[in-house]
Short mmCIF file of C-alpha atoms in Angstrom, two decimals:
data_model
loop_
_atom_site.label_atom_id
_atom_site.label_comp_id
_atom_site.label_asym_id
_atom_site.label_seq_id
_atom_site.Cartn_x
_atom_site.Cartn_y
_atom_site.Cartn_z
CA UNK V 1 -73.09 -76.33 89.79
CA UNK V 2 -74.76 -78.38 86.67
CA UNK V 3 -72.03 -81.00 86.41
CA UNK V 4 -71.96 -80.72 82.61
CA UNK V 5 -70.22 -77.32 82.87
CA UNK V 6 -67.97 -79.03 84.89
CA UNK V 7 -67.11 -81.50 82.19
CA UNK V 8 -67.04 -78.54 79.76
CA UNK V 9 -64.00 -76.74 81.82
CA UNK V 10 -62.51 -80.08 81.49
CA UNK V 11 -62.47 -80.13 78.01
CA UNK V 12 -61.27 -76.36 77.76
CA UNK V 13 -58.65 -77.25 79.55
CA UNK V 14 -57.57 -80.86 77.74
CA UNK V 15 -58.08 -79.49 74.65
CA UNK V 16 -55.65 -76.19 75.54
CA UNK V 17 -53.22 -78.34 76.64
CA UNK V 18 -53.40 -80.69 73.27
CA UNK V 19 -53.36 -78.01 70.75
CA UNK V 20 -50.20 -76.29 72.47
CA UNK V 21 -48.45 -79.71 72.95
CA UNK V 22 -49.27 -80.22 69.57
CA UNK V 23 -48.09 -76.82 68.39
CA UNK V 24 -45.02 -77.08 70.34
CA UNK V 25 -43.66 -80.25 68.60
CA UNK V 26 -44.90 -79.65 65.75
CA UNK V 27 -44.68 -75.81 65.00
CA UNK V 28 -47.33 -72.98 64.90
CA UNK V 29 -50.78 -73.82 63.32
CA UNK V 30 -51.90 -71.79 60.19
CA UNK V 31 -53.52 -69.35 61.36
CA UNK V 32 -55.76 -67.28 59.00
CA UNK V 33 -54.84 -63.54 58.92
CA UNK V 34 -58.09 -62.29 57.58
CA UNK V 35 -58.56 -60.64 61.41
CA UNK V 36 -54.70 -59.31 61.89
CA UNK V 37 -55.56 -57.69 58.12
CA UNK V 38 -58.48 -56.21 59.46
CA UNK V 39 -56.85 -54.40 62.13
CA UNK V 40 -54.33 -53.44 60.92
CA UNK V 41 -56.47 -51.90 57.95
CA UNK V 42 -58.78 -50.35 61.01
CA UNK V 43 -55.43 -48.99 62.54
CA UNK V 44 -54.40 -47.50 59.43
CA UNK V 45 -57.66 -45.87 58.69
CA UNK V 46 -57.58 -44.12 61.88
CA UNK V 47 -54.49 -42.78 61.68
CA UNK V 48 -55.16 -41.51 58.37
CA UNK V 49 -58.42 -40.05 59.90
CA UNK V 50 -56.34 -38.69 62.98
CA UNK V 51 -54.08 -37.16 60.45
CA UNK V 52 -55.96 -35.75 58.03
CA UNK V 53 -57.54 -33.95 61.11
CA UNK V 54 -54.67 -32.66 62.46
CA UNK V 55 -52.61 -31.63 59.07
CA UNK V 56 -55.29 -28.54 58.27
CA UNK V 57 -54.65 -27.27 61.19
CA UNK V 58 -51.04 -27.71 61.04
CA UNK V 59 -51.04 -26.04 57.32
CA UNK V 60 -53.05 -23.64 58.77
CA UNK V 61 -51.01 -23.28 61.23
CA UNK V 62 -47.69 -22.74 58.71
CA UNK V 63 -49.48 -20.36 56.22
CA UNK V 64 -49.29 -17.87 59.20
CA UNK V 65 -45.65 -18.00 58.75
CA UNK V 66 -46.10 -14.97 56.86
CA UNK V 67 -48.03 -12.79 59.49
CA UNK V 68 -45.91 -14.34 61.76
CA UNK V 69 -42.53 -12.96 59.99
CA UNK V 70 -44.27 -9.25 59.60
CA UNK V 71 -44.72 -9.49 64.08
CA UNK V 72 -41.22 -10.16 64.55
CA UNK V 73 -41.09 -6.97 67.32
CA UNK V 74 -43.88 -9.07 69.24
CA UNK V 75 -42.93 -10.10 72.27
CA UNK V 76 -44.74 -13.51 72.39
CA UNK V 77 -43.17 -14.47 69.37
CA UNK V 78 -41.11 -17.22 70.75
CA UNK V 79 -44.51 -18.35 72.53
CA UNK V 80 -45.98 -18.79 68.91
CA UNK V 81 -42.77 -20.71 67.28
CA UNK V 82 -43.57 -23.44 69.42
CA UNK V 83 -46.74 -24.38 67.46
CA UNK V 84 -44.42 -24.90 64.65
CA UNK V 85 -42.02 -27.08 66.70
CA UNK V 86 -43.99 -30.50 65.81
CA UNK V 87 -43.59 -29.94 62.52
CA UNK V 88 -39.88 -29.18 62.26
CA UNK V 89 -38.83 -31.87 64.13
CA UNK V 90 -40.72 -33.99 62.03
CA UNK V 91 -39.04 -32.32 58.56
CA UNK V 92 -35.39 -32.45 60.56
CA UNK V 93 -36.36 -36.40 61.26
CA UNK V 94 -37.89 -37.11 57.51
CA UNK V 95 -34.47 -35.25 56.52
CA UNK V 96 -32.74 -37.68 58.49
CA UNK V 97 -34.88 -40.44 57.34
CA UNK V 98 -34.08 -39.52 53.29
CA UNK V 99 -30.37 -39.62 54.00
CA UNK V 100 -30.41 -42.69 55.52
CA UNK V 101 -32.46 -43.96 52.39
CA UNK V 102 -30.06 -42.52 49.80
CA UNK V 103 -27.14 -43.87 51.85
CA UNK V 104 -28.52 -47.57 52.06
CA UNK V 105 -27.23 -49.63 49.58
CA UNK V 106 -29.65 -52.38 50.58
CA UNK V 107 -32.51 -50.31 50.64
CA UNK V 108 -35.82 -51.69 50.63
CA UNK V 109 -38.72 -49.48 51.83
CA UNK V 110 -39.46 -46.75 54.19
CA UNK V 111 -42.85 -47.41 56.34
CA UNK V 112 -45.00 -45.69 58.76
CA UNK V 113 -45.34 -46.93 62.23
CA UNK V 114 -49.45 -47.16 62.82
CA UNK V 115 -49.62 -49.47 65.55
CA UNK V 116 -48.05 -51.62 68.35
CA UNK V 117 -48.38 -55.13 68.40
CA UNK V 118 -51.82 -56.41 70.47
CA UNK V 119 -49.28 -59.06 72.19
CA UNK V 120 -48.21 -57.32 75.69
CA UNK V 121 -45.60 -59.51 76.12
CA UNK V 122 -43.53 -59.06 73.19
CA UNK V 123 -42.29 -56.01 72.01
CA UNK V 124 -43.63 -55.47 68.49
CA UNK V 125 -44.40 -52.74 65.98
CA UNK V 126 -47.24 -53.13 62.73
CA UNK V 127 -45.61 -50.93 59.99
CA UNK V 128 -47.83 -49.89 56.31
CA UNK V 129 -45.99 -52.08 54.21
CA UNK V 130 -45.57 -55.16 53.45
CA UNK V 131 -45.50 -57.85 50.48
CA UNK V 132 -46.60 -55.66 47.97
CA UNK V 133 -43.41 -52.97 48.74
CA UNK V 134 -40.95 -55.46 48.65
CA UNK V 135 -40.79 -56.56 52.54
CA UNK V 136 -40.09 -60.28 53.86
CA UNK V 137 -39.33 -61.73 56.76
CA UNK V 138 -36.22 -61.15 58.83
CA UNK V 139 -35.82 -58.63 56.62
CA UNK V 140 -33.85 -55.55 59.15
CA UNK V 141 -35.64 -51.98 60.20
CA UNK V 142 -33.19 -49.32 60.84
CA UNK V 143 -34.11 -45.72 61.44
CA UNK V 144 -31.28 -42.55 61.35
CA UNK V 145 -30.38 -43.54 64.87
CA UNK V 146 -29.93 -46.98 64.69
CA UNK V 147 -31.03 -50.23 64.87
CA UNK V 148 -34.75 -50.72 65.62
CA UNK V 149 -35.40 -54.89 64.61
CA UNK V 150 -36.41 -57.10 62.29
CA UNK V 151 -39.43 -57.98 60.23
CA UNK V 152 -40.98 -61.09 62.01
CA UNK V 153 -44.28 -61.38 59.78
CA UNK V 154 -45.63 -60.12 56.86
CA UNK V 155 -49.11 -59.92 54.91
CA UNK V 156 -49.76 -58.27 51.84
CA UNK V 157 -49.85 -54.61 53.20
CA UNK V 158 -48.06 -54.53 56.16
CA UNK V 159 -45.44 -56.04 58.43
CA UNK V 160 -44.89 -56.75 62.22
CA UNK V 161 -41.69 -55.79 63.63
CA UNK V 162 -39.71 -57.76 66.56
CA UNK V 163 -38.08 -54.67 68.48
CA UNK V 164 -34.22 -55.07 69.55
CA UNK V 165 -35.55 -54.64 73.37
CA UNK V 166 -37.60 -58.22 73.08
CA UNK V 167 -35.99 -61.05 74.95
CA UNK V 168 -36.79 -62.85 71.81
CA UNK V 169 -34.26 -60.55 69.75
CA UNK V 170 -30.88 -61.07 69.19
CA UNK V 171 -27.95 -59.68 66.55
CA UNK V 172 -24.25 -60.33 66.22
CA UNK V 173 -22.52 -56.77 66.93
CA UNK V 174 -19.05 -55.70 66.77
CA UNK V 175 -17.46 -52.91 69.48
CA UNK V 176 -16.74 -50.26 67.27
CA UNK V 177 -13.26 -50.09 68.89
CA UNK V 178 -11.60 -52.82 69.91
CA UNK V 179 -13.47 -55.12 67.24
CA UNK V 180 -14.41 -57.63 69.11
CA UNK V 181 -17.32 -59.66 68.58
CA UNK V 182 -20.63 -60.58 70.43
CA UNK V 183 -24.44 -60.97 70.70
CA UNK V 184 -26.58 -58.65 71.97
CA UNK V 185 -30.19 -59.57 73.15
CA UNK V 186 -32.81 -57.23 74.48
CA UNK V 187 -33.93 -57.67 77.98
CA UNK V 188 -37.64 -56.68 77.73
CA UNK V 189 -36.55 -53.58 79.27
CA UNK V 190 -34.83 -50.36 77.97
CA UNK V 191 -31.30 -51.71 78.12
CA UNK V 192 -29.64 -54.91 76.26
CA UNK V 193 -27.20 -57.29 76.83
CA UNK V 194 -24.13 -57.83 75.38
CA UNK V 195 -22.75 -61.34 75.40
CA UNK V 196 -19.84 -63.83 74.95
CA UNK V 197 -16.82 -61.32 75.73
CA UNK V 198 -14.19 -62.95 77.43
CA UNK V 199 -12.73 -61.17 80.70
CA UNK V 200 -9.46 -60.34 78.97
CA UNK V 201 -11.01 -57.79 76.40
CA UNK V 202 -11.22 -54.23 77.61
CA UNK V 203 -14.66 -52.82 76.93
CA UNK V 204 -15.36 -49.04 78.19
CA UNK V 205 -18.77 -47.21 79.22
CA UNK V 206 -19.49 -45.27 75.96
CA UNK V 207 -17.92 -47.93 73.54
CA UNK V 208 -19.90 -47.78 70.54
CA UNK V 209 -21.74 -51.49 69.19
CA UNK V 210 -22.41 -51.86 65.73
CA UNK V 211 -23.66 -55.02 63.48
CA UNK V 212 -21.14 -57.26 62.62
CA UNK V 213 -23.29 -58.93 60.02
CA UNK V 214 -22.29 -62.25 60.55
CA UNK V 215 -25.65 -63.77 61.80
CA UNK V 216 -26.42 -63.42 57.97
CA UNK V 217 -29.39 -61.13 58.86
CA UNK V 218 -28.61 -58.15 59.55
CA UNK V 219 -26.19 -55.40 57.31
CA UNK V 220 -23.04 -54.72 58.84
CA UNK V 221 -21.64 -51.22 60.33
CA UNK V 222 -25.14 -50.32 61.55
CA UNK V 223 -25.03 -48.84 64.46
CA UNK V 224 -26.96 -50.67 68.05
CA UNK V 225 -26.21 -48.58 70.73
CA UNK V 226 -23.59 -47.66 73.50
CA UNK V 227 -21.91 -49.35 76.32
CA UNK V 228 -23.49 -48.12 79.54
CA UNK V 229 -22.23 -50.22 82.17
CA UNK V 230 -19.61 -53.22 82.51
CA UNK V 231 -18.97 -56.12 84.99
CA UNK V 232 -16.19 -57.65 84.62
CA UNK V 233 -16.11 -59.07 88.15
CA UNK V 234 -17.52 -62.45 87.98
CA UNK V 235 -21.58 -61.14 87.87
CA UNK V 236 -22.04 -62.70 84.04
CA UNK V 237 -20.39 -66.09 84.48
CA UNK V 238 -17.49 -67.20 81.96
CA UNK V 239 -17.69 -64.07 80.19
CA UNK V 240 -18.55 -60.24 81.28
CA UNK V 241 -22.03 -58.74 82.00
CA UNK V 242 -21.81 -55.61 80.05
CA UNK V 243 -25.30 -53.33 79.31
CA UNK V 244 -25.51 -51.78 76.31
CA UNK V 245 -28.71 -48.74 75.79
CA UNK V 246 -29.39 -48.91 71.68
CA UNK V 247 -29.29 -45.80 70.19
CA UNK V 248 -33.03 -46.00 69.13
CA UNK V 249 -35.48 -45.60 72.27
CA UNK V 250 -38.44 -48.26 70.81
CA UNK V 251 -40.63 -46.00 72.01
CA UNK V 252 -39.91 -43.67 70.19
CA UNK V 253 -40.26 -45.21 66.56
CA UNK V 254 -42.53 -43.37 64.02
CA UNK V 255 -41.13 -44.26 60.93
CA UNK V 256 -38.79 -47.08 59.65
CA UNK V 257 -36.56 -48.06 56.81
CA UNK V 258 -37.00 -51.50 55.63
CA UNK V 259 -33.28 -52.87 53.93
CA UNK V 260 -32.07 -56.86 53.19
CA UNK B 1 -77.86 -59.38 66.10
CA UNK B 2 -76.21 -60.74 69.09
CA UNK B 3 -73.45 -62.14 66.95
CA UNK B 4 -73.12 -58.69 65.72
CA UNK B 5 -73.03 -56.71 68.41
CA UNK B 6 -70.67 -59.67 69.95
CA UNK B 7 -68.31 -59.53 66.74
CA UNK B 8 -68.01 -55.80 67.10
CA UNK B 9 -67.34 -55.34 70.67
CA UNK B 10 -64.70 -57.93 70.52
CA UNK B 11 -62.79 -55.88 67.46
CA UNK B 12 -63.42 -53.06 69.48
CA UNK B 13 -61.76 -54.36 72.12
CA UNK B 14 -58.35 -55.65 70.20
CA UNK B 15 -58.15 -52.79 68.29
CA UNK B 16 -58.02 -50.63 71.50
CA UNK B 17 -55.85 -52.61 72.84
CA UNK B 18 -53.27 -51.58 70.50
CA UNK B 19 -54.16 -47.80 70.68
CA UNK B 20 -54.52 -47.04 74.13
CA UNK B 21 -51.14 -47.86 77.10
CA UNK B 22 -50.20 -46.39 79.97
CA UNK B 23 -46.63 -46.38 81.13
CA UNK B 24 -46.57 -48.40 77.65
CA UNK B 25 -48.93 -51.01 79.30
CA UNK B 26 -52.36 -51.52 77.46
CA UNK B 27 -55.46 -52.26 79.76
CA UNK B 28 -56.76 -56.14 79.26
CA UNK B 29 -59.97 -55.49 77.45
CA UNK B 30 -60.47 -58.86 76.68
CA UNK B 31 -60.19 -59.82 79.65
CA UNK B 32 -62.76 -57.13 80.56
CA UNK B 33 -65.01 -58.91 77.87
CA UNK B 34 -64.75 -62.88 78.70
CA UNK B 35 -65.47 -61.32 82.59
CA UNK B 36 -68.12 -59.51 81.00
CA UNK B 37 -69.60 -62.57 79.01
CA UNK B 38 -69.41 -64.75 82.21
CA UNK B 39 -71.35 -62.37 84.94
CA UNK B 40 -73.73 -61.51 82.00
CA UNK B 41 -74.76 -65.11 80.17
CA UNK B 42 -73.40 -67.62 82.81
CA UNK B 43 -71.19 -70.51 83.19
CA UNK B 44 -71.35 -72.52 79.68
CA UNK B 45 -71.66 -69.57 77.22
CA UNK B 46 -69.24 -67.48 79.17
CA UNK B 47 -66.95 -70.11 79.06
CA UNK B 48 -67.13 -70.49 75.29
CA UNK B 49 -67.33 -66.66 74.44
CA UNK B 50 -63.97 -66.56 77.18
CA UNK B 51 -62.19 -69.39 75.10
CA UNK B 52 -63.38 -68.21 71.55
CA UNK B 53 -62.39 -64.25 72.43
CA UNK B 54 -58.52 -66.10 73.69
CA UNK B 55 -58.02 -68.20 70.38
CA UNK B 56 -58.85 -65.07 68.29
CA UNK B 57 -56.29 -62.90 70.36
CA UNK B 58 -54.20 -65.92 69.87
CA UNK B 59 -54.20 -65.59 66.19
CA UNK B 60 -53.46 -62.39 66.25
CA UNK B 61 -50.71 -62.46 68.23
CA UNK B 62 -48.57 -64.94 66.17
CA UNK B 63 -48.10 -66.65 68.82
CA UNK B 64 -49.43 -70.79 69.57
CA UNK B 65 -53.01 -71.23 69.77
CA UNK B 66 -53.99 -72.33 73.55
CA UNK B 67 -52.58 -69.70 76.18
CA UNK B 68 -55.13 -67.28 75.87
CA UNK B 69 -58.34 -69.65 74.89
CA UNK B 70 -57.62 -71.34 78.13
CA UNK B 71 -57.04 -68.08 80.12
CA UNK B 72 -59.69 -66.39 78.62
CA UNK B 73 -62.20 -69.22 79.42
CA UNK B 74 -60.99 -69.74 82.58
CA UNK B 75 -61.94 -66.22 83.19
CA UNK B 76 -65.41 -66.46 81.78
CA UNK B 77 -65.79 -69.48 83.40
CA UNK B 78 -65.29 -68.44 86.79
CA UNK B 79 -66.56 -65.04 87.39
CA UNK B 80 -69.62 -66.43 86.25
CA UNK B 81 -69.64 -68.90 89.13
CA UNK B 82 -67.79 -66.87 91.99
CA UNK B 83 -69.89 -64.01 91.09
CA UNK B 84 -73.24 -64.39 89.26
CA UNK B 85 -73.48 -68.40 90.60
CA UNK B 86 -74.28 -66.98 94.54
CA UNK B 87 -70.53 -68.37 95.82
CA UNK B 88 -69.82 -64.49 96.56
CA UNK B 89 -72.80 -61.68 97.21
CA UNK B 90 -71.48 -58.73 94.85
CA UNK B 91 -70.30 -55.45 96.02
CA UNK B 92 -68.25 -52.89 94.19
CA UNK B 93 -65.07 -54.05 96.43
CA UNK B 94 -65.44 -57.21 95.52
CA UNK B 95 -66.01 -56.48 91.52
CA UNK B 96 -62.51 -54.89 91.80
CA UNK B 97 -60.30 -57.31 93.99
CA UNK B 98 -62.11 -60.33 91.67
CA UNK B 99 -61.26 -58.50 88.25
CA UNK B 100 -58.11 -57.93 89.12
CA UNK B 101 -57.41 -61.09 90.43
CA UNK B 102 -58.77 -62.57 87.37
CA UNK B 103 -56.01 -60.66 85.23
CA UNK B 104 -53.57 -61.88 87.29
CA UNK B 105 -54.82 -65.01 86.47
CA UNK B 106 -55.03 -64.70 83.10
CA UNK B 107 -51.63 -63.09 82.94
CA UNK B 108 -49.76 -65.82 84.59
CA UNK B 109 -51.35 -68.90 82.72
CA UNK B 110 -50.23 -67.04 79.11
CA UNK B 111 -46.88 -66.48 80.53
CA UNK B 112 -46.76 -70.26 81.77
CA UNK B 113 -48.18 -71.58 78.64
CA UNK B 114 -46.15 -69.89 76.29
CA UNK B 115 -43.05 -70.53 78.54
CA UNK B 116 -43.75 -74.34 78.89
CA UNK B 117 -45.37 -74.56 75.40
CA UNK B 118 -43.35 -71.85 72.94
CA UNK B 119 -40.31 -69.28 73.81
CA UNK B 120 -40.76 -67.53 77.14
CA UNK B 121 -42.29 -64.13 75.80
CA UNK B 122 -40.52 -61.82 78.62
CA UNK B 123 -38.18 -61.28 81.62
CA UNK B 124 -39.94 -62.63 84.69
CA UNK B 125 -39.86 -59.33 85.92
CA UNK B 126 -41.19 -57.84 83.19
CA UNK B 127 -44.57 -60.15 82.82
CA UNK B 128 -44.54 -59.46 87.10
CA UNK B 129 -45.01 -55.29 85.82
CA UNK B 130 -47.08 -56.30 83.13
CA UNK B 131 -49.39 -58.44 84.73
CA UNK B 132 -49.64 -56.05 88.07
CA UNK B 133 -50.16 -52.71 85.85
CA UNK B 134 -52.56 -54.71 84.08
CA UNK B 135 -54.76 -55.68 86.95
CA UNK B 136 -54.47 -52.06 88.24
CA UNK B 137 -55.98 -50.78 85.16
CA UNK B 138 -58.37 -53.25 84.90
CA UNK B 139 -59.51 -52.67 88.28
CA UNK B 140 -61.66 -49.78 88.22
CA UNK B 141 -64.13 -51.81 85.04
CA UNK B 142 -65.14 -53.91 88.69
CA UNK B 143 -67.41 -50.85 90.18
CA UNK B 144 -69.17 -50.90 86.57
CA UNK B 145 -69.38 -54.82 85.43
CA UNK B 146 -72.04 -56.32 87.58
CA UNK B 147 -74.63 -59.11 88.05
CA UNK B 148 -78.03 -58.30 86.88
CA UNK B 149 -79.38 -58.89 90.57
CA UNK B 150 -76.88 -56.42 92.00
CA UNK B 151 -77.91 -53.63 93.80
#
């Protein structure tokens, strides 16, 4: 092997290793978003596309209503109610979504979910608004359920959400019941933990966590998730290891509300 | 032209990445491409295209500029030299157990990086699922990326 390509793996490497030292004492480089626009343009395009294919055939779909109505002796006629399933859960959950809205005092936006994050290893969302509709960082997504995270970047049209499941995410809650105070951080996985309570405090399976709102980020009273298993035996150190499953399954995220 | 087709393959290739998952986990395409630059145009260019593909997935990740530069042009790098440079004789056994390898690669060097470098970006056992369903999903783009001289 030429020895020069040698020397030029060499320098790939040194000049990693420099730019993330660098970035690590000194804090992220400026990076220019003209790509992460682009994509996320691309990403919005297509799901427009994807929609507008779909949504004739869906209205299509609902003008039979009618016909459908006049065959109610048909057997089938649960068989054909399913087609419309889709679409009412997706009224019942815009329902939701517009009572949540109107009940937000804090209320900033409502956005689409069009894409997850290109990172693997964090758990991120891109959401259709941004700047322009009001958004800014840190800046809390809830959805009817729950909490769902926080806005971590934004550009002019849309944001990137940090999902409550990230190891990176964390949130000062409250046990609905007893009142006391913690932190809950995501895992990476499904479940979250919830930290700093002493082993006097009782905490059940099924206790209900909600946002304290003393981490000055998020509202308070919105509701995280449940308790779904506690150790109070020793397993989490000075304090008890208690799992807590939020309320909003990040995989199941299509649309947002944005509030301060 | 080149540049081109090269500019468009690599969007192609990011913006999949966000569209496509299985069990939630995306396949690697870029790593698929820097593999792909290396067999194809050799040691020094696939080492460049590797490192410039990383530090634009870097970008876009909001995340430090390095991990994936460096893991992407180590991939380029070396399956240019292991593969097209005579050190192995391709077959389609080997085009698997070496891509997937090379993801594993590539996955652990981001995860060090940004742990040593930035905040660690998962659970250990989480980047250990990540990085294992990615090389399984990469695996299969072995039987179909191949030196020119392969049979």
């Amino acid at each position: 092997m030429p020895k020069k390509n040698i020397l030029l793996f060499v320098l790939l490497v040194i000049i990693s290793f420099v730019l993330m030292t660098f970035q690590s004492r000194k804090g992220h480089l400026p990076i220019n978003n003209l790509l992460h626009n682009l994509l996320n343009n691309t990403h919005k395009a297509t799901k427009s596309l994807s929609d507008s294919v779909t949504r004739p055939f869906e209205r299509m779909a609902l003008n039979e209503e009618d016909n459908i109505k006049l065959q109610k002796r048909i057997d089938d006629l649960l068989m054909e109610r399913e087609k419309y399933q889709e679409a009412l859960i997706e009224n019942k959950r815009l329902k939701e979504l517009l009572r949540l809205r109107e009940s937000s005092s804090s209320y900033i936006t409502s956005a689409k979910v069009i894409a997850r994050g290109v990172d693997y290893w964090t758990n991120t969302l891109i959401i259709d608004k941004g700047l322009k509709d009001g958004v800014e960082k840190d800046m809390s997504a809830i959805t009817p359920k729950g909490l769902a995270g926080k806005v971590i970047s934004v550009s002019d049209s849309y944001s990137q959400l940090l999902l409550i499941s990230d190891i990176n995410f964390s949130v000062t809650v409250r046990v609905q019941e007893t009142r006391k105070e913690g932190v809950i951080s995501g895992t990476g996985t499904r479940k979250c933990v919830l930290k700093y309570i002493p082993y006097e405090e009782e905490i059940k399976t099924g206790d209900i966590v909600i946002t304290s709102g003393l981490d000055s980020l998020f509202p308070p009273g919105i509701q995280v998730g449940y308790v779904s298993k506690v150790d109070n035996k020793g397993a989490g150190g000075h304090f008890q290891y208690i799992e807590v499953v939020p309320f909003q399954d990040d995989k199941k995220i299509e649309e947002v509300i944005i509030v301060r | 032209m080149k540049y081109l087709y090269w500019s468009l393959i690599i969007f192609l290739s990011f913006f999949l990445q966000g569209r496509i998952s299985v069990l939630g986990i995306s396949p690697d395409l870029t790593a698929l491409l820097a593999y792909y630059a290396g067999i194809k145009y050799r040691e020094t260019k696939g080492l460049l295209l590797g490192a410039v593909i990383g530090a634009l997935e870097d970008s876009i990740s909001l995340s430090i500029l390095g991990p994936n530069m460096l893991s992407k042009g180590i991939i380029g790098f070396s399956s240019s030299v292991f593969i097209t440079g005579g050190f192995f004789r391709w077959t389609p056994l080997l085009g698997i157990i070496f891509i997937s390898l090379l993801t594993l690669i590539d996955k652990s060097v981001v995860f060090l990086s940004r742990s040593l470098f930035d905040n660690m970006p998962a659970t250990f056992s989480t980047a250990l699922f990540v990085s294992l369903m990615q090389a399984l999903l990469n695996a299969p783009a072995g039987l179909f990326i191949r030196p020119k001289h392969a049979e």
